[in-house]
Amino acid sequence: MVSVVCVYNDQSVLQAHLLKSLEIQTVDHELLLVDNRRGLFGSAAQALNSGGQRATGKYIMFVHQDVDLRSSVWLREVESVLDGLDALGVAGIAGAADGSGVLTVIDHDANPRPAGQIVIDKPTQVQTLDECLILVPRVVFDSLQFDEEACPDWHLYAVDYSLSVSNFGLRSYVIPAYAYHRSTGAPPTSRLRIALSLGVLPKGYYRTLGRVLRKHKANYSRIYTTNGDWSTKCPVWLQRLALLCPARVRGPLAGSLRWIRRS
């Protein structure tokens, strides 16, 4: 059985997307809703941990309120896929393995369009996963929960979790489970789109990013996410500057950044 954990702040969005698609599922599931309409929780990690700690299913699905599973057999088929994965630490429906693009089969936006550049047809190991939907074996979550110190905001908790499970010899996978995500966040396909996306990401994203890079710098020189890739050897502010205003980075800094991009 899958336990479904969702933190929500909009009842109408929750009902129109996630709950509507859960109501048609052909297998039993456990629903654990975390109501944050009054801002009780200050971070996703804190809120999701509170829901995950109450879960009793074999797998725990942490999902956004605006995700539509789009199939009555979604949970049944996904549980079967998860049962067949080796060394499973966490699985999701979008992620990044390297700098080549986002791996997924999902659609997103008000006018549905592909959410990634690399369409997968089988479970594929990645470095990190996107936060819109991830699934964790409960036995793994019992030992490793979301890091509330590294992720004190609403971003990158799945990225951090993906990197953390590898310390236990476990793997992160993107699985070919079609879903629709109402979010309009566009994964970057080029340096220009990365720069554009960086311009609209909230400040909390970058604060959390700095913490995640520092946490994992001993094990990774570069961290790949669905919102671009980042060096653990360079301050976030300098990497942002290089992407948004490359002409302003000159002299020794420019040489350093060229070396960082190649490493």
mmCIF file of C-alpha atoms in Angstrom:
data_model
loop_
_atom_site.group_PDB
_atom_site.id
_atom_site.type_symbol
_atom_site.label_atom_id
_atom_site.label_comp_id
_atom_site.label_asym_id
_atom_site.label_seq_id
_atom_site.Cartn_x
_atom_site.Cartn_y
_atom_site.Cartn_z
ATOM 1 C CA MET A 1 0.000 0.000 0.000
ATOM 2 C CA VAL A 2 1.081 3.586 -0.706
ATOM 3 C CA SER A 3 0.686 6.307 1.884
ATOM 4 C CA VAL A 4 0.060 9.663 0.193
ATOM 5 C CA VAL A 5 1.379 12.729 2.031
ATOM 6 C CA CYS A 6 0.455 16.167 0.740
ATOM 7 C CA VAL A 7 0.999 19.580 2.279
ATOM 8 C CA TYR A 8 -1.610 21.994 0.951
ATOM 9 C CA ASN A 9 -2.508 25.650 1.234
ATOM 10 C CA ASP A 10 -5.341 25.804 -1.295
ATOM 11 C CA GLN A 11 -8.324 23.491 -0.787
ATOM 12 C CA SER A 12 -9.775 24.123 -4.254
ATOM 13 C CA VAL A 13 -6.515 23.277 -6.046
ATOM 14 C CA LEU A 14 -6.081 20.177 -3.903
ATOM 15 C CA GLN A 15 -9.585 18.942 -4.719
ATOM 16 C CA ALA A 16 -9.422 19.741 -8.429
ATOM 17 C CA HIS A 17 -6.156 17.888 -8.996
ATOM 18 C CA LEU A 18 -4.701 15.476 -6.464
ATOM 19 C CA LEU A 19 -7.827 14.398 -4.567
ATOM 20 C CA LYS A 20 -9.875 14.014 -7.731
ATOM 21 C CA SER A 21 -7.305 11.614 -9.153
ATOM 22 C CA LEU A 22 -6.922 9.693 -5.891
ATOM 23 C CA GLU A 23 -10.673 9.106 -5.653
ATOM 24 C CA ILE A 24 -10.616 6.921 -8.789
ATOM 25 C CA GLN A 25 -7.684 4.695 -7.787
ATOM 26 C CA THR A 26 -8.407 0.974 -7.943
ATOM 27 C CA VAL A 27 -6.257 0.056 -4.928
ATOM 28 C CA ASP A 28 -6.427 1.097 -1.310
ATOM 29 C CA HIS A 29 -4.147 3.874 -0.182
ATOM 30 C CA GLU A 30 -3.590 5.934 2.930
ATOM 31 C CA LEU A 31 -4.165 9.694 2.629
ATOM 32 C CA LEU A 32 -2.323 11.992 5.030
ATOM 33 C CA LEU A 33 -3.103 15.661 4.391
ATOM 34 C CA VAL A 34 -1.089 18.374 6.093
ATOM 35 C CA ASP A 35 -3.096 21.605 6.248
ATOM 36 C CA ASN A 36 -0.790 24.618 6.017
ATOM 37 C CA ARG A 37 -3.365 27.268 5.120
ATOM 38 C CA ARG A 38 -2.514 29.152 8.317
ATOM 39 C CA GLY A 39 1.246 28.774 7.886
ATOM 40 C CA LEU A 40 1.750 26.408 10.797
ATOM 41 C CA PHE A 41 4.807 24.882 9.112
ATOM 42 C CA GLY A 42 7.703 27.037 8.007
ATOM 43 C CA SER A 43 9.291 24.538 5.620
ATOM 44 C CA ALA A 44 8.385 21.638 3.385
ATOM 45 C CA ALA A 45 10.816 19.359 5.222
ATOM 46 C CA GLN A 46 9.125 20.050 8.544
ATOM 47 C CA ALA A 47 5.609 19.635 7.150
ATOM 48 C CA LEU A 48 6.372 16.473 5.165
ATOM 49 C CA ASN A 49 8.179 14.875 8.078
ATOM 50 C CA SER A 50 5.083 15.409 10.208
ATOM 51 C CA GLY A 51 2.995 13.542 7.646
ATOM 52 C CA GLY A 52 5.546 10.859 6.843
ATOM 53 C CA GLN A 53 5.961 9.958 10.501
ATOM 54 C CA ARG A 54 2.280 8.920 10.567
ATOM 55 C CA ALA A 55 2.462 6.798 7.418
ATOM 56 C CA THR A 56 1.875 3.045 7.608
ATOM 57 C CA GLY A 57 2.164 2.039 3.929
ATOM 58 C CA LYS A 58 5.014 0.163 2.298
ATOM 59 C CA TYR A 59 5.836 3.288 0.287
ATOM 60 C CA ILE A 60 5.295 6.959 1.138
ATOM 61 C CA MET A 61 4.425 9.316 -1.693
ATOM 62 C CA PHE A 62 5.186 12.989 -1.029
ATOM 63 C CA VAL A 63 3.266 14.974 -3.630
ATOM 64 C CA HIS A 64 2.261 18.529 -4.476
ATOM 65 C CA GLN A 65 -1.392 19.561 -4.256
ATOM 66 C CA ASP A 66 -1.554 20.379 -7.985
ATOM 67 C CA VAL A 67 -0.520 16.969 -9.319
ATOM 68 C CA ASP A 68 -3.087 14.858 -11.203
ATOM 69 C CA LEU A 69 -2.275 11.148 -11.524
ATOM 70 C CA ARG A 70 -4.470 10.873 -14.626
ATOM 71 C CA SER A 71 -5.040 7.120 -14.345
ATOM 72 C CA SER A 72 -7.180 4.931 -12.118
ATOM 73 C CA VAL A 73 -4.390 2.319 -11.944
ATOM 74 C CA TRP A 74 -1.556 4.775 -11.278
ATOM 75 C CA LEU A 75 -0.862 3.692 -7.700
ATOM 76 C CA ARG A 76 -1.187 0.000 -8.507
ATOM 77 C CA GLU A 77 1.228 0.158 -11.432
ATOM 78 C CA VAL A 78 3.750 2.378 -9.654
ATOM 79 C CA GLU A 79 3.883 0.123 -6.612
ATOM 80 C CA SER A 80 4.654 -2.805 -8.910
ATOM 81 C CA VAL A 81 7.466 -0.819 -10.561
ATOM 82 C CA LEU A 82 8.951 0.148 -7.193
ATOM 83 C CA ASP A 83 8.909 -3.473 -6.035
ATOM 84 C CA GLY A 84 11.257 -4.333 -8.907
ATOM 85 C CA LEU A 85 13.916 -1.663 -8.349
ATOM 86 C CA ASP A 86 17.296 -2.559 -6.900
ATOM 87 C CA ALA A 87 18.638 -0.618 -3.902
ATOM 88 C CA LEU A 88 15.718 1.806 -4.015
ATOM 89 C CA GLY A 89 16.211 4.896 -1.889
ATOM 90 C CA VAL A 90 13.772 7.278 -3.565
ATOM 91 C CA ALA A 91 11.910 7.456 -6.874
ATOM 92 C CA GLY A 92 10.174 10.298 -8.650
ATOM 93 C CA ILE A 93 8.590 11.408 -11.896
ATOM 94 C CA ALA A 94 11.185 14.026 -12.930
ATOM 95 C CA GLY A 95 14.886 14.365 -12.263
ATOM 96 C CA ALA A 96 18.380 15.030 -13.544
ATOM 97 C CA ALA A 97 21.299 12.680 -14.031
ATOM 98 C CA ASP A 98 23.763 15.143 -15.551
ATOM 99 C CA GLY A 99 23.712 18.384 -17.507
ATOM 100 C CA SER A 100 21.918 16.969 -20.539
ATOM 101 C CA GLY A 101 18.391 17.831 -19.402
ATOM 102 C CA VAL A 102 15.376 16.799 -17.345
ATOM 103 C CA LEU A 103 14.291 13.149 -17.497
ATOM 104 C CA THR A 104 10.542 12.599 -17.224
ATOM 105 C CA VAL A 105 7.348 11.575 -19.006
ATOM 106 C CA ILE A 106 5.061 14.127 -17.332
ATOM 107 C CA ASP A 107 3.302 17.204 -18.694
ATOM 108 C CA HIS A 108 2.890 20.511 -16.934
ATOM 109 C CA ASP A 109 1.541 24.072 -17.305
ATOM 110 C CA ALA A 110 -2.010 25.377 -17.866
ATOM 111 C CA ASN A 111 -1.637 24.357 -21.507
ATOM 112 C CA PRO A 112 -0.057 20.914 -20.969
ATOM 113 C CA ARG A 113 3.380 20.470 -22.490
ATOM 114 C CA PRO A 114 6.330 18.162 -21.794
ATOM 115 C CA ALA A 115 8.137 18.992 -18.560
ATOM 116 C CA GLY A 116 11.518 17.704 -19.714
ATOM 117 C CA GLN A 117 13.825 17.154 -22.638
ATOM 118 C CA ILE A 118 14.576 13.437 -22.175
ATOM 119 C CA VAL A 119 11.585 11.099 -22.345
ATOM 120 C CA ILE A 120 12.184 7.826 -20.513
ATOM 121 C CA ASP A 121 10.492 4.468 -21.079
ATOM 122 C CA LYS A 122 11.984 2.557 -18.150
ATOM 123 C CA PRO A 123 13.173 3.350 -14.604
ATOM 124 C CA THR A 124 16.344 5.399 -14.927
ATOM 125 C CA GLN A 125 18.887 6.189 -12.242
ATOM 126 C CA VAL A 126 19.474 9.904 -11.666
ATOM 127 C CA GLN A 127 21.472 12.090 -9.329
ATOM 128 C CA THR A 128 18.522 14.136 -8.031
ATOM 129 C CA LEU A 129 14.737 14.296 -8.239
ATOM 130 C CA ASP A 130 12.209 17.085 -8.596
ATOM 131 C CA GLU A 131 9.974 17.893 -5.627
ATOM 132 C CA CYS A 132 6.609 17.619 -7.406
ATOM 133 C CA LEU A 133 6.261 13.910 -6.524
ATOM 134 C CA ILE A 134 8.625 11.448 -4.898
ATOM 135 C CA LEU A 135 8.157 7.992 -3.386
ATOM 136 C CA VAL A 136 10.229 6.609 -0.532
ATOM 137 C CA PRO A 137 10.120 3.100 0.961
ATOM 138 C CA ARG A 138 8.845 3.521 4.512
ATOM 139 C CA VAL A 139 11.762 1.494 5.863
ATOM 140 C CA VAL A 140 14.106 4.061 4.305
ATOM 141 C CA PHE A 141 12.128 7.020 5.626
ATOM 142 C CA ASP A 142 12.181 5.525 9.114
ATOM 143 C CA SER A 143 15.972 5.877 9.015
ATOM 144 C CA LEU A 144 16.343 9.020 6.900
ATOM 145 C CA GLN A 145 13.871 11.877 7.026
ATOM 146 C CA PHE A 146 13.957 15.259 5.302
ATOM 147 C CA ASP A 147 16.721 17.521 6.566
ATOM 148 C CA GLU A 148 14.989 20.483 8.207
ATOM 149 C CA GLU A 149 18.299 22.256 8.819
ATOM 150 C CA ALA A 150 19.621 22.012 5.262
ATOM 151 C CA CYS A 151 16.179 22.755 3.790
ATOM 152 C CA PRO A 152 14.528 25.401 6.000
ATOM 153 C CA ASP A 153 12.288 26.688 3.194
ATOM 154 C CA TRP A 154 10.089 25.081 0.512
ATOM 155 C CA HIS A 155 12.728 24.107 -2.022
ATOM 156 C CA LEU A 156 15.266 21.396 -2.891
ATOM 157 C CA TYR A 157 14.252 18.906 -0.198
ATOM 158 C CA ALA A 158 13.991 16.144 -2.811
ATOM 159 C CA VAL A 159 17.377 17.133 -4.255
ATOM 160 C CA ASP A 160 18.943 16.923 -0.805
ATOM 161 C CA TYR A 161 17.170 13.623 -0.080
ATOM 162 C CA SER A 162 18.340 12.099 -3.358
ATOM 163 C CA LEU A 163 21.945 12.966 -2.562
ATOM 164 C CA SER A 164 21.603 11.770 1.025
ATOM 165 C CA VAL A 165 20.270 8.289 0.220
ATOM 166 C CA SER A 166 23.410 7.583 -1.807
ATOM 167 C CA ASN A 167 25.377 7.749 1.460
ATOM 168 C CA PHE A 168 23.530 4.570 2.444
ATOM 169 C CA GLY A 169 24.336 2.827 -0.841
ATOM 170 C CA LEU A 170 20.824 3.477 -2.176
ATOM 171 C CA ARG A 171 19.732 4.845 -5.539
ATOM 172 C CA SER A 172 17.441 7.529 -6.920
ATOM 173 C CA TYR A 173 15.252 6.716 -9.925
ATOM 174 C CA VAL A 174 12.939 8.494 -12.314
ATOM 175 C CA ILE A 175 10.124 6.155 -13.258
ATOM 176 C CA PRO A 176 7.974 6.363 -16.427
ATOM 177 C CA ALA A 177 4.707 7.080 -14.602
ATOM 178 C CA TYR A 178 2.682 9.661 -16.499
ATOM 179 C CA ALA A 179 1.121 12.478 -14.486
ATOM 180 C CA TYR A 180 0.140 16.097 -14.952
ATOM 181 C CA HIS A 181 1.614 18.889 -12.840
ATOM 182 C CA ARG A 182 -0.279 22.181 -12.941
ATOM 183 C CA SER A 183 2.870 24.163 -12.073
ATOM 184 C CA THR A 184 4.186 26.517 -14.732
ATOM 185 C CA GLY A 185 7.835 26.116 -13.725
ATOM 186 C CA ALA A 186 9.780 25.387 -16.916
ATOM 187 C CA PRO A 187 12.910 23.229 -16.752
ATOM 188 C CA PRO A 188 15.807 24.931 -18.544
ATOM 189 C CA THR A 189 17.016 23.640 -21.892
ATOM 190 C CA SER A 190 19.771 26.172 -22.506
ATOM 191 C CA ARG A 191 21.911 28.728 -20.718
ATOM 192 C CA LEU A 192 19.415 31.435 -21.720
ATOM 193 C CA ARG A 193 16.474 29.548 -20.223
ATOM 194 C CA ILE A 194 18.528 28.809 -17.107
ATOM 195 C CA ALA A 195 19.164 32.529 -16.743
ATOM 196 C CA LEU A 196 15.496 33.326 -17.231
ATOM 197 C CA SER A 197 14.427 30.727 -14.703
ATOM 198 C CA LEU A 198 16.985 31.969 -12.172
ATOM 199 C CA GLY A 199 15.481 35.413 -12.421
ATOM 200 C CA VAL A 200 12.112 34.282 -11.059
ATOM 201 C CA LEU A 201 13.132 31.766 -8.414
ATOM 202 C CA PRO A 202 12.512 33.043 -4.876
ATOM 203 C CA LYS A 203 15.307 34.074 -2.538
ATOM 204 C CA GLY A 204 14.586 31.081 -0.310
ATOM 205 C CA TYR A 205 15.616 28.806 -3.170
ATOM 206 C CA TYR A 206 19.118 30.246 -3.265
ATOM 207 C CA ARG A 207 19.526 30.262 0.510
ATOM 208 C CA THR A 208 18.602 26.590 0.599
ATOM 209 C CA LEU A 209 20.772 25.862 -2.440
ATOM 210 C CA GLY A 210 23.812 27.229 -0.634
ATOM 211 C CA ARG A 211 23.146 24.963 2.330
ATOM 212 C CA VAL A 212 22.666 21.900 0.128
ATOM 213 C CA LEU A 213 25.868 22.597 -1.823
ATOM 214 C CA ARG A 214 27.867 22.959 1.383
ATOM 215 C CA LYS A 215 26.347 19.812 2.863
ATOM 216 C CA HIS A 216 27.278 17.624 -0.098
ATOM 217 C CA LYS A 217 30.476 19.235 -1.379
ATOM 218 C CA ALA A 218 32.644 16.461 0.058
ATOM 219 C CA ASN A 219 30.922 13.895 -2.160
ATOM 220 C CA TYR A 220 29.956 15.893 -5.253
ATOM 221 C CA SER A 221 31.775 18.489 -7.322
ATOM 222 C CA ARG A 222 28.605 19.324 -9.252
ATOM 223 C CA ILE A 223 24.944 18.886 -8.409
ATOM 224 C CA TYR A 224 22.403 18.528 -11.219
ATOM 225 C CA THR A 225 18.787 19.561 -10.657
ATOM 226 C CA THR A 226 15.698 20.189 -12.764
ATOM 227 C CA ASN A 227 16.468 23.921 -12.404
ATOM 228 C CA GLY A 228 20.042 23.755 -13.652
ATOM 229 C CA ASP A 229 23.346 22.430 -12.406
ATOM 230 C CA TRP A 230 25.555 23.907 -9.724
ATOM 231 C CA SER A 231 29.176 23.641 -8.693
ATOM 232 C CA THR A 232 29.861 22.892 -5.043
ATOM 233 C CA LYS A 233 33.210 24.718 -5.380
ATOM 234 C CA CYS A 234 31.834 28.195 -5.965
ATOM 235 C CA PRO A 235 29.470 30.547 -4.051
ATOM 236 C CA VAL A 236 25.899 30.566 -5.308
ATOM 237 C CA TRP A 237 25.882 34.334 -5.853
ATOM 238 C CA LEU A 238 28.819 34.126 -8.245
ATOM 239 C CA GLN A 239 27.267 31.282 -10.228
ATOM 240 C CA ARG A 240 24.025 33.271 -10.519
ATOM 241 C CA LEU A 241 25.924 36.323 -11.692
ATOM 242 C CA ALA A 242 27.738 34.301 -14.321
ATOM 243 C CA LEU A 243 24.432 32.962 -15.673
ATOM 244 C CA LEU A 244 22.437 36.183 -15.539
ATOM 245 C CA CYS A 245 25.130 38.705 -16.489
ATOM 246 C CA PRO A 246 28.127 36.837 -17.940
ATOM 247 C CA ALA A 247 29.619 40.043 -19.346
ATOM 248 C CA ARG A 248 30.040 41.408 -15.813
ATOM 249 C CA VAL A 249 32.275 38.557 -14.730
ATOM 250 C CA ARG A 250 35.760 39.522 -15.836
ATOM 251 C CA GLY A 251 39.391 39.097 -14.901
ATOM 252 C CA PRO A 252 40.382 36.323 -12.459
ATOM 253 C CA LEU A 253 36.725 35.581 -11.651
ATOM 254 C CA ALA A 254 35.965 34.818 -15.288
ATOM 255 C CA GLY A 255 38.881 32.377 -15.456
ATOM 256 C CA SER A 256 37.758 30.707 -12.245
ATOM 257 C CA LEU A 257 34.232 30.246 -13.537
ATOM 258 C CA ARG A 258 35.440 28.724 -16.803
ATOM 259 C CA TRP A 259 37.427 26.209 -14.758
ATOM 260 C CA ILE A 260 34.407 25.470 -12.545
ATOM 261 C CA ARG A 261 32.153 24.831 -15.552
ATOM 262 C CA ARG A 262 34.649 22.314 -16.949
ATOM 263 C CA SER A 263 35.110 20.451 -13.666
#
